[in-house]
Tab-separated table of C-alpha atoms in Angstrom:
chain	number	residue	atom	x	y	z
A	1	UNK	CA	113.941	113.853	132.387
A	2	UNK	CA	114.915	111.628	129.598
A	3	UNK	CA	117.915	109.787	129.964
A	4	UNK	CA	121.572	110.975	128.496
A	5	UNK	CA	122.768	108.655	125.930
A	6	UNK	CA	125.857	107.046	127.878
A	7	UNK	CA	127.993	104.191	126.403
A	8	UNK	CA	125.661	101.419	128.020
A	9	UNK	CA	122.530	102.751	126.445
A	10	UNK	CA	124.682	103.412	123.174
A	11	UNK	CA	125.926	99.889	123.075
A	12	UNK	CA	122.229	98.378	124.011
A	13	UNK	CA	120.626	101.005	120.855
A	14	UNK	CA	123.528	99.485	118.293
A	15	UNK	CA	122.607	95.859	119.843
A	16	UNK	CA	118.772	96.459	119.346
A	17	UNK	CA	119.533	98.100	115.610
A	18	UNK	CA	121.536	95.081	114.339
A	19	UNK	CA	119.483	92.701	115.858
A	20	UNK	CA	116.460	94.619	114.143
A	21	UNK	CA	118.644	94.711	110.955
A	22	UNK	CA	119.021	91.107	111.510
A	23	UNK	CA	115.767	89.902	111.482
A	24	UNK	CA	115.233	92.093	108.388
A	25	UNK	CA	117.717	90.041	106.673
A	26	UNK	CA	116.622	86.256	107.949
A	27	UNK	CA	113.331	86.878	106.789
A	28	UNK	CA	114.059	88.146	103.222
A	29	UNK	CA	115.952	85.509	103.064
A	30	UNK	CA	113.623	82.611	104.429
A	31	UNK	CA	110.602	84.257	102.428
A	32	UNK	CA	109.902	81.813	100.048
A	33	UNK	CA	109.619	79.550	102.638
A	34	UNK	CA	107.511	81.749	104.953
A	35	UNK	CA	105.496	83.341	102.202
A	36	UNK	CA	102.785	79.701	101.975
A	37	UNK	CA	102.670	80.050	105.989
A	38	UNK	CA	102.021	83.548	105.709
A	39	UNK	CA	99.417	83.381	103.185
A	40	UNK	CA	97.770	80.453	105.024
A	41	UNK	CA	97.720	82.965	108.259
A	42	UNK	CA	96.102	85.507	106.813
A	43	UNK	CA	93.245	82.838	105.277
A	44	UNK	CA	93.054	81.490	108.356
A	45	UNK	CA	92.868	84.590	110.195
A	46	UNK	CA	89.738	86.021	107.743
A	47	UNK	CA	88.052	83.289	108.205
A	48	UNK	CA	88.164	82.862	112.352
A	49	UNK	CA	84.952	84.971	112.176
A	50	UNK	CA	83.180	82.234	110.559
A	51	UNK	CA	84.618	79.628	112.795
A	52	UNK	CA	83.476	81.344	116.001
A	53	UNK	CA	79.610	82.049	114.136
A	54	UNK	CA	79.448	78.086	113.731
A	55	UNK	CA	80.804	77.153	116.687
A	56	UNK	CA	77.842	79.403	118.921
A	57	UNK	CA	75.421	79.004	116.198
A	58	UNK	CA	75.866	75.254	116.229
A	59	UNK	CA	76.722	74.987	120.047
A	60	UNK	CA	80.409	73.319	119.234
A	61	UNK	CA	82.900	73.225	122.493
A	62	UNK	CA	85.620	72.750	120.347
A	63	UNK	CA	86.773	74.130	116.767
A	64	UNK	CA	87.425	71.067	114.780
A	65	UNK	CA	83.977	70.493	113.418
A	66	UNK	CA	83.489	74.263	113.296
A	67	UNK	CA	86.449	74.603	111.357
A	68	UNK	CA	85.590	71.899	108.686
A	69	UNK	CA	81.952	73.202	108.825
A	70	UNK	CA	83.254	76.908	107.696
A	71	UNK	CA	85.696	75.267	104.865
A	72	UNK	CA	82.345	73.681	103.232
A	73	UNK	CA	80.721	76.577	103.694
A	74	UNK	CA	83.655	78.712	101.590
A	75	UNK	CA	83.983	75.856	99.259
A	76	UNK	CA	80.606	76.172	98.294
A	77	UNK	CA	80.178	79.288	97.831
A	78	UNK	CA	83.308	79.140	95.671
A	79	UNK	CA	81.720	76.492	93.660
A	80	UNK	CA	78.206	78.252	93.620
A	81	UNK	CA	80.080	81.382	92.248
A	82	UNK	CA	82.143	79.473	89.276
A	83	UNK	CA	78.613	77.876	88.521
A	84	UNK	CA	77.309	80.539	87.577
A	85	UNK	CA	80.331	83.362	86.444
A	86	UNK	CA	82.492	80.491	84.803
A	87	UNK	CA	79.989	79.866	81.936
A	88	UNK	CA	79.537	83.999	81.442
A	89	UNK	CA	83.089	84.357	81.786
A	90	UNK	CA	83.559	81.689	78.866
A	91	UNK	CA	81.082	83.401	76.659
A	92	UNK	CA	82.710	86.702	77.428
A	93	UNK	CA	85.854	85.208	76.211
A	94	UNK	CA	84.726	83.881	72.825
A	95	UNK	CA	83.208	87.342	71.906
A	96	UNK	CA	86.540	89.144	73.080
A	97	UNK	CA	88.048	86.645	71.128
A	98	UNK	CA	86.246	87.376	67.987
A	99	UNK	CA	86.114	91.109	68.664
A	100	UNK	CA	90.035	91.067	68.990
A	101	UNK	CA	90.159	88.923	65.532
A	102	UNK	CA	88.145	91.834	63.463
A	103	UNK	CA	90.187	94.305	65.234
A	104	UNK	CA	93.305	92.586	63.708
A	105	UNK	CA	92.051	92.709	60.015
A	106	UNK	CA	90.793	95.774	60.535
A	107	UNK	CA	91.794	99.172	59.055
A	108	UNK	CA	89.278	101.279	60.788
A	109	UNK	CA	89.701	104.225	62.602
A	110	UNK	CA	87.859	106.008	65.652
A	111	UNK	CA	87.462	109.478	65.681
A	112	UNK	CA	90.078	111.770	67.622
A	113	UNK	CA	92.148	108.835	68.052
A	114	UNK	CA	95.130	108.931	65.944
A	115	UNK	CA	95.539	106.549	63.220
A	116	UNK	CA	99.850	106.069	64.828
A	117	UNK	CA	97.738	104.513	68.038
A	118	UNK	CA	96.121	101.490	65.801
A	119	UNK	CA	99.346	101.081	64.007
A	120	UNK	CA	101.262	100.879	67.664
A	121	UNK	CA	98.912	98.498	69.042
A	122	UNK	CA	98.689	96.474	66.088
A	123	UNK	CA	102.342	96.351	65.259
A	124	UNK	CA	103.294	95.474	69.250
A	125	UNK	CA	100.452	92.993	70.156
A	126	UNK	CA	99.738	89.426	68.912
A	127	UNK	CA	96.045	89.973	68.307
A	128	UNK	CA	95.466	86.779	67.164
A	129	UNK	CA	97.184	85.494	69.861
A	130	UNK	CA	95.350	87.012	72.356
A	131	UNK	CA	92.239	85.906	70.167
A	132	UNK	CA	93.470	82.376	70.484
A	133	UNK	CA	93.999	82.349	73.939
A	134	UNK	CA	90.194	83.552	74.731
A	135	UNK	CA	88.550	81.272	72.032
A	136	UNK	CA	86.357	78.362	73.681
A	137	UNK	CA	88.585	75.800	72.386
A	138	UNK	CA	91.308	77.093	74.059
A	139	UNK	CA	89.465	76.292	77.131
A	140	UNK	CA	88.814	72.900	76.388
A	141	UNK	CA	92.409	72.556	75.820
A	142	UNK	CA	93.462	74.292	78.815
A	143	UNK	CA	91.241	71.812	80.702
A	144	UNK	CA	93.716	68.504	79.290
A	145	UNK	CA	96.929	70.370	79.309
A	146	UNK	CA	95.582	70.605	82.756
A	147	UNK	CA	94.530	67.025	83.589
A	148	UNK	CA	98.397	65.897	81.164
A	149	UNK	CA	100.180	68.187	83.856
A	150	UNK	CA	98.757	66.787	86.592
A	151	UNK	CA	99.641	63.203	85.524
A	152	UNK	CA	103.129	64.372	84.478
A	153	UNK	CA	103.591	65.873	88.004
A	154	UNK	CA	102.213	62.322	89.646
A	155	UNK	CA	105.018	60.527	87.753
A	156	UNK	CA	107.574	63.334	88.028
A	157	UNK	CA	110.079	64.433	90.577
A	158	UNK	CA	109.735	66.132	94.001
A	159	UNK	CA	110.740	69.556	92.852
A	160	UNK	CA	107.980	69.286	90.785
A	161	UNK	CA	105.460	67.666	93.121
A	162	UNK	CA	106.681	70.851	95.378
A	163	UNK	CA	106.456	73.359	93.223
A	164	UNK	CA	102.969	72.388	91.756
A	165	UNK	CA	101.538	72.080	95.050
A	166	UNK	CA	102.910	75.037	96.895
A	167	UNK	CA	99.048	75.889	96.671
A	168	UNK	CA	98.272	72.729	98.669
A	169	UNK	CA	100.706	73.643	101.051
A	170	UNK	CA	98.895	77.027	101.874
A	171	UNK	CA	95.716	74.798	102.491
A	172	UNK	CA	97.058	72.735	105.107
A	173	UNK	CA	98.189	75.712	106.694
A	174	UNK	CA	95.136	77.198	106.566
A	175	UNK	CA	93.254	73.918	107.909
A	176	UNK	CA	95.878	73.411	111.199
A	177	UNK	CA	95.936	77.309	111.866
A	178	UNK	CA	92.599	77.182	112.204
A	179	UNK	CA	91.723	74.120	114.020
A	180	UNK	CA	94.655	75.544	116.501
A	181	UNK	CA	94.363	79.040	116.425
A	182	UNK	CA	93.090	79.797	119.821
A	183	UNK	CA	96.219	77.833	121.109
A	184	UNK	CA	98.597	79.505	118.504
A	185	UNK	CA	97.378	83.025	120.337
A	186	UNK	CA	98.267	81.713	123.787
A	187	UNK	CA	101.429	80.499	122.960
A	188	UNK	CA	102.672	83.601	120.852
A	189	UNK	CA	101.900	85.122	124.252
A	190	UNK	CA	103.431	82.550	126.814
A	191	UNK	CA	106.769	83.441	124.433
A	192	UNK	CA	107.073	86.896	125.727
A	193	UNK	CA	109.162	87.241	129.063
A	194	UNK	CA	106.797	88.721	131.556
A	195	UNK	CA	108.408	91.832	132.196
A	196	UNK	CA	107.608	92.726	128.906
A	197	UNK	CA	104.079	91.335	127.975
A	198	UNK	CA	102.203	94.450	129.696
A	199	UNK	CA	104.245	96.175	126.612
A	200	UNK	CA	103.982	93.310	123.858
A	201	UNK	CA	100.149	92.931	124.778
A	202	UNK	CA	99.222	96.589	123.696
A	203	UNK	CA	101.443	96.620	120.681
A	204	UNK	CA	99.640	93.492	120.008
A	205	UNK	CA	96.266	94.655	120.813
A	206	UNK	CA	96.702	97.714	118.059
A	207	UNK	CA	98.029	95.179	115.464
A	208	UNK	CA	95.006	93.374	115.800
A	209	UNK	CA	93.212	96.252	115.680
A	210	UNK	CA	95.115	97.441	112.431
A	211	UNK	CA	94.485	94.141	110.884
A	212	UNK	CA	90.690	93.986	111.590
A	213	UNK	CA	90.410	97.228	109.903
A	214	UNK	CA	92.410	96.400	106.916
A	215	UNK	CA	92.836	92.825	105.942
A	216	UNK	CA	88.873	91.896	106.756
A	217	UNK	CA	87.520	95.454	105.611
A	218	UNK	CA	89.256	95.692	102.818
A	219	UNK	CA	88.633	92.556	101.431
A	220	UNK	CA	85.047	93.134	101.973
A	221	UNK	CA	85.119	96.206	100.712
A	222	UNK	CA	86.914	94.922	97.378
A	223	UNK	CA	84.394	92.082	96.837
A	224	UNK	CA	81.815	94.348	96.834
A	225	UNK	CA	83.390	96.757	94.584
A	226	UNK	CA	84.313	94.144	91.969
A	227	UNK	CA	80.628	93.425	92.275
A	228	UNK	CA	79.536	96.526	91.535
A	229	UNK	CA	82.193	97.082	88.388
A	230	UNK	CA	80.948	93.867	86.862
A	231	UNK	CA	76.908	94.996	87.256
A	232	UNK	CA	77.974	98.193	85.850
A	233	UNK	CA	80.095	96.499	82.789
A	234	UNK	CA	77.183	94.602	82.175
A	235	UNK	CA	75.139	97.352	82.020
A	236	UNK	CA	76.977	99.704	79.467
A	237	UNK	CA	77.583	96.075	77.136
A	238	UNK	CA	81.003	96.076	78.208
A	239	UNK	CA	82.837	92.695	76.790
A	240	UNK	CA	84.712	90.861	79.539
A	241	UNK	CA	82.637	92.622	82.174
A	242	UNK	CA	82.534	90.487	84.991
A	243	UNK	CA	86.354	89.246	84.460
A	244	UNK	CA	87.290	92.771	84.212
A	245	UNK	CA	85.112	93.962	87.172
A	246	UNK	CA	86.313	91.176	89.734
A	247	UNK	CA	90.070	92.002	88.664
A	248	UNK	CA	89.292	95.618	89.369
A	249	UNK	CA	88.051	94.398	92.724
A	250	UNK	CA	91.430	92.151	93.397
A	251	UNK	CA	93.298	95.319	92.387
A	252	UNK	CA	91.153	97.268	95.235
A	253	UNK	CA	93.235	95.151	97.769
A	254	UNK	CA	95.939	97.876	97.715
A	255	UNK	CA	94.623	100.780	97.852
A	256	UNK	CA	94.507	103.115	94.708
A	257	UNK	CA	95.606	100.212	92.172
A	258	UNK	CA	92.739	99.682	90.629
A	259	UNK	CA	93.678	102.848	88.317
A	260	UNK	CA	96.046	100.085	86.961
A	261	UNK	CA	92.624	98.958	85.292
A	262	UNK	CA	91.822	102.082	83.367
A	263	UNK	CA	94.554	100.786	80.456
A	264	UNK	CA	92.768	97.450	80.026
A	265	UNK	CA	89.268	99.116	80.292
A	266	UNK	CA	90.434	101.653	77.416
A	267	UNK	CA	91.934	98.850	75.252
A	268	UNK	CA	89.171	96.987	75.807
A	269	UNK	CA	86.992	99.992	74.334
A	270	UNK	CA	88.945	100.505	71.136
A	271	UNK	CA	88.386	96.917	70.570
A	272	UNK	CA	84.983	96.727	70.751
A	273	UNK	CA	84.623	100.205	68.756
A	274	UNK	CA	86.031	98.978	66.209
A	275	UNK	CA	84.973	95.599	65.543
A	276	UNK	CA	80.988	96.538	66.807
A	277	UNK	CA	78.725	98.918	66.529
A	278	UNK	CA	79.011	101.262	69.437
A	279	UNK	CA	81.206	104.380	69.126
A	280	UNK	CA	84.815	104.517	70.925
A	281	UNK	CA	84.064	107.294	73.226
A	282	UNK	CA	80.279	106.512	73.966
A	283	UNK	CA	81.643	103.176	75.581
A	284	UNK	CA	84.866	104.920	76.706
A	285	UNK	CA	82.692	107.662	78.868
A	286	UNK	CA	80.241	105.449	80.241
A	287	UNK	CA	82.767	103.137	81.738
A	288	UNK	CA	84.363	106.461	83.310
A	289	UNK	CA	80.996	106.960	85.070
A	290	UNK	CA	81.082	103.636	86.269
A	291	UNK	CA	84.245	104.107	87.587
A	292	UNK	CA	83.265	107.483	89.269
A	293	UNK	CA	80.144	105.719	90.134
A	294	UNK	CA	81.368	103.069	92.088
A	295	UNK	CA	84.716	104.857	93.141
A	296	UNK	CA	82.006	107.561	95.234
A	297	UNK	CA	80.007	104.878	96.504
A	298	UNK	CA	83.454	103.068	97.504
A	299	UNK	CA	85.347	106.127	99.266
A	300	UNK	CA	81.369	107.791	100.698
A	301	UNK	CA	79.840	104.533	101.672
A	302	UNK	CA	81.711	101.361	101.702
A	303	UNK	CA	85.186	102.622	102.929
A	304	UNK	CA	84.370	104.902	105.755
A	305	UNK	CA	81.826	102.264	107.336
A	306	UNK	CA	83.438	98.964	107.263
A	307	UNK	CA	87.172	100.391	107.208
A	308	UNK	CA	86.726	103.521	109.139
A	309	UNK	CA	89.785	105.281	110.018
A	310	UNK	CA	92.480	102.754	108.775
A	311	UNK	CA	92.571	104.209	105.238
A	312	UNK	CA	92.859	107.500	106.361
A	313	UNK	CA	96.682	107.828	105.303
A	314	UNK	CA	97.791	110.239	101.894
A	315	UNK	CA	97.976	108.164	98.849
A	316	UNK	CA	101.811	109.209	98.662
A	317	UNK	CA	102.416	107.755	102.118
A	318	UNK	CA	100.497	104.427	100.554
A	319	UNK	CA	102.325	104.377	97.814
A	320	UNK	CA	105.836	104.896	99.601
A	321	UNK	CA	104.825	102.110	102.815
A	322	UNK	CA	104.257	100.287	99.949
A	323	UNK	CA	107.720	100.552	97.814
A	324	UNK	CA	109.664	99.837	101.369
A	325	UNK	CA	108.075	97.124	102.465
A	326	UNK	CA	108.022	95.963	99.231
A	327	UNK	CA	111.717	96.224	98.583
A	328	UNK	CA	112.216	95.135	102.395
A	329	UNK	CA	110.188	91.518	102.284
A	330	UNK	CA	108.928	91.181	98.874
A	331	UNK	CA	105.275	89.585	98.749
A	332	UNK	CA	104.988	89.362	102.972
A	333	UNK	CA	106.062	93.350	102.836
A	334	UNK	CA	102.990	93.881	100.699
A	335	UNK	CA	100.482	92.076	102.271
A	336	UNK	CA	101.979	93.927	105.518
A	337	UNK	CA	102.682	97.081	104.985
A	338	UNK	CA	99.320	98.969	105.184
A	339	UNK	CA	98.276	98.025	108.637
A	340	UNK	CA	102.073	98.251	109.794
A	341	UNK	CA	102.698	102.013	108.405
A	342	UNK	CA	98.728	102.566	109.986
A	343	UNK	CA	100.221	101.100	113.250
A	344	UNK	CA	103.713	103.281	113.360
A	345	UNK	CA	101.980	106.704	111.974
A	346	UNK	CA	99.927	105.987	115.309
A	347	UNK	CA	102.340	105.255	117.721
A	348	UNK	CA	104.446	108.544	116.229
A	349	UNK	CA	101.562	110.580	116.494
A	350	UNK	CA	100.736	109.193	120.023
A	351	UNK	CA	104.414	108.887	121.859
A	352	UNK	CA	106.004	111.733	119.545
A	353	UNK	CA	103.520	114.698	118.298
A	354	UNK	CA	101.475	114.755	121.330
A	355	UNK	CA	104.879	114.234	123.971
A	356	UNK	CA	105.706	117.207	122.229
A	357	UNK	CA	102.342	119.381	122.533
A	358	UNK	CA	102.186	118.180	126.587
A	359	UNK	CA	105.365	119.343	126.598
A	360	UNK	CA	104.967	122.831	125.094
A	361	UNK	CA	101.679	123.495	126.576
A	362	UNK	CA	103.704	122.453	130.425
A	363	UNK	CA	106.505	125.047	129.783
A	364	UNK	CA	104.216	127.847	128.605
């Protein structure tokens, strides 16, 4: 029989609530501080795969050499990857750049596009800005505003030194987290009074579970589909393909974002229409069947093997664990609040909807 709500079990609820309430509040408040550990947690927690791969493939005891092992791996492939998209992604730039010029000085129109559309765009963006921006010199300049900054920052004050390299900050998180994760684990558990571990453990246990399926999943599963939106870019002559296609992918990281994308792919289109030869809504409708393309091979193929049931929530539930959260702990509530609205749908479903059925089907 479940137990009447007397004043001791009233007072403990209000206790738990405030002290719930509390917690709420200390961390918005610490989260700039905790967002760089955070970050460096969930890096560090992707990669622990890796680390345990070199340590049996190499036959390691312990994880520091594994650990610096799996940081040159990931820093080469970083470096492979900018050898090669880097130099695309300045050519890309320099066309855009020129494309975005003629679209400026341009007074042509597209067909079943209003002409009020070119004079709204035109009158509310700095074309030439934009075209400035993208141009190769502006890259060579970037590069010794770059190296100025960092000289400026060397001779400047600690705010600044701070500030600058928050970055840095993540990566020595990262590098300590994982050299000690094993013994992070045990002492997160050695924390929880024993009475309560059996209970901590589980909850535990399905977080883990909840993160495995999102966090590592769905960053697979948006690599690949930025991938496969750059390869089809590319192969409809698409400017800016793979910049485009990898921040499609980055979008993919919450769920249902990427649609975000569809206004720069359209602008992108009208551009390109209008300064080149290729007609507004040819472009326009093959980069919709890319996007239907990949979209069916993402929610057919990738999604329901590497992610399996963790996605399974309504994109209004998504979008709404996603606005909480959000409001709740800023940047931590968003990298959060998938696998934690995943994690309480189950334990409703589990302690609440089916308590309820057991129940029915015992009094019938």
């Amino acid at each position: 029989m479940p137990q009447p709500y007397n004043l001791d079990r009233t007072v403990r609820l209000v206790i738990n609530c405030v002290l719930f309430l509390g917690l709420i509040w200390l961390v918005n408040t610490l989260k700039g501080v905790l967002l760089p550990f955070c970050v460096g947690c969930l890096i560090a927690y992707i990669f622990e795969p890796f680390v345990q791969f070199n340590r049996e493939l190499l036959n390691l005891r312990g994880r520091v050499i594994a650990t610096l092992v799996t940081l040159f791996e990931m820093v080469f492939f970083f470096t492979v990857l900018c050898y090669f998209f880097v130099p695309m992604i300045v050519h890309e730039s320099s066309q855009m750049a020129s494309m975005l010029k003629a679209y400026a000085s341009s007074g042509s129109s597209v067909p079943f596009v209003p002409e009020s559309v070119h004079a709204f765009l035109r009158r509310n963006l700095d074309f030439e800005f934009l075209a400035s921006k993208l141009s190769r010199d502006e890259w060579t300049s970037m590069i010794e505003e770059g190296l100025s900054a960092s000289w400026s920052v060397i001779t400047g004050s600690v705010s600044i030194v701070l500030s600058v390299f928050s970055w840095a900050i993540v990566l020595l998180y990262v590098v300590f987290i994982m050299i000690d994760y094993e013994r992070i684990s045990r002492g997160f558990r050695h924390m929880v009074m024993p009475k309560y571990r059996k209970t901590v453990f589980k909850v535990a246990r399905d977080v883990k579970v909840s993160m495995n399926r999102y966090f590592r999943g769905q960053a697979l599963v948006s690599f690949i589909v930025g991938i496969l939106f750059s390869i089809g870019f590319m192969i409809i002559g698409l400017p800016m393909a793979v910049v485009l296609g990898m921040f499609i992918g980055l979008l993919n990281m919450v769920p249902y974002l990427q649609l975000v994308s569809l206004i720069p792919t359209t602008l992108i289109c009208l551009v390109c229409s209008v300064s080149g030869d290729v007609s507004f809504w040819t472009l326009f409708w093959e980069s919709m069947a890319v996007y239907i393309i990949v979209q069916a091979i993402q929610d057919f193929f990738l999604t329901p093997r590497i992610i399996g049931k963790a996605m399974s929530m309504n994109p209004a539930i998504i979008f709404l664990s996603l606005s909480i959260w959000g409001t709740l702990l800023g940047m931590i509530g968003l990298i959060i609040a998938i696998p934690l609205t995943t994690l309480l749908l189950s334990y409703y479903d589990q302690y609440i909807i089916r308590h309820e059925h057991e129940e029915a089907s015992e009094t019938a």
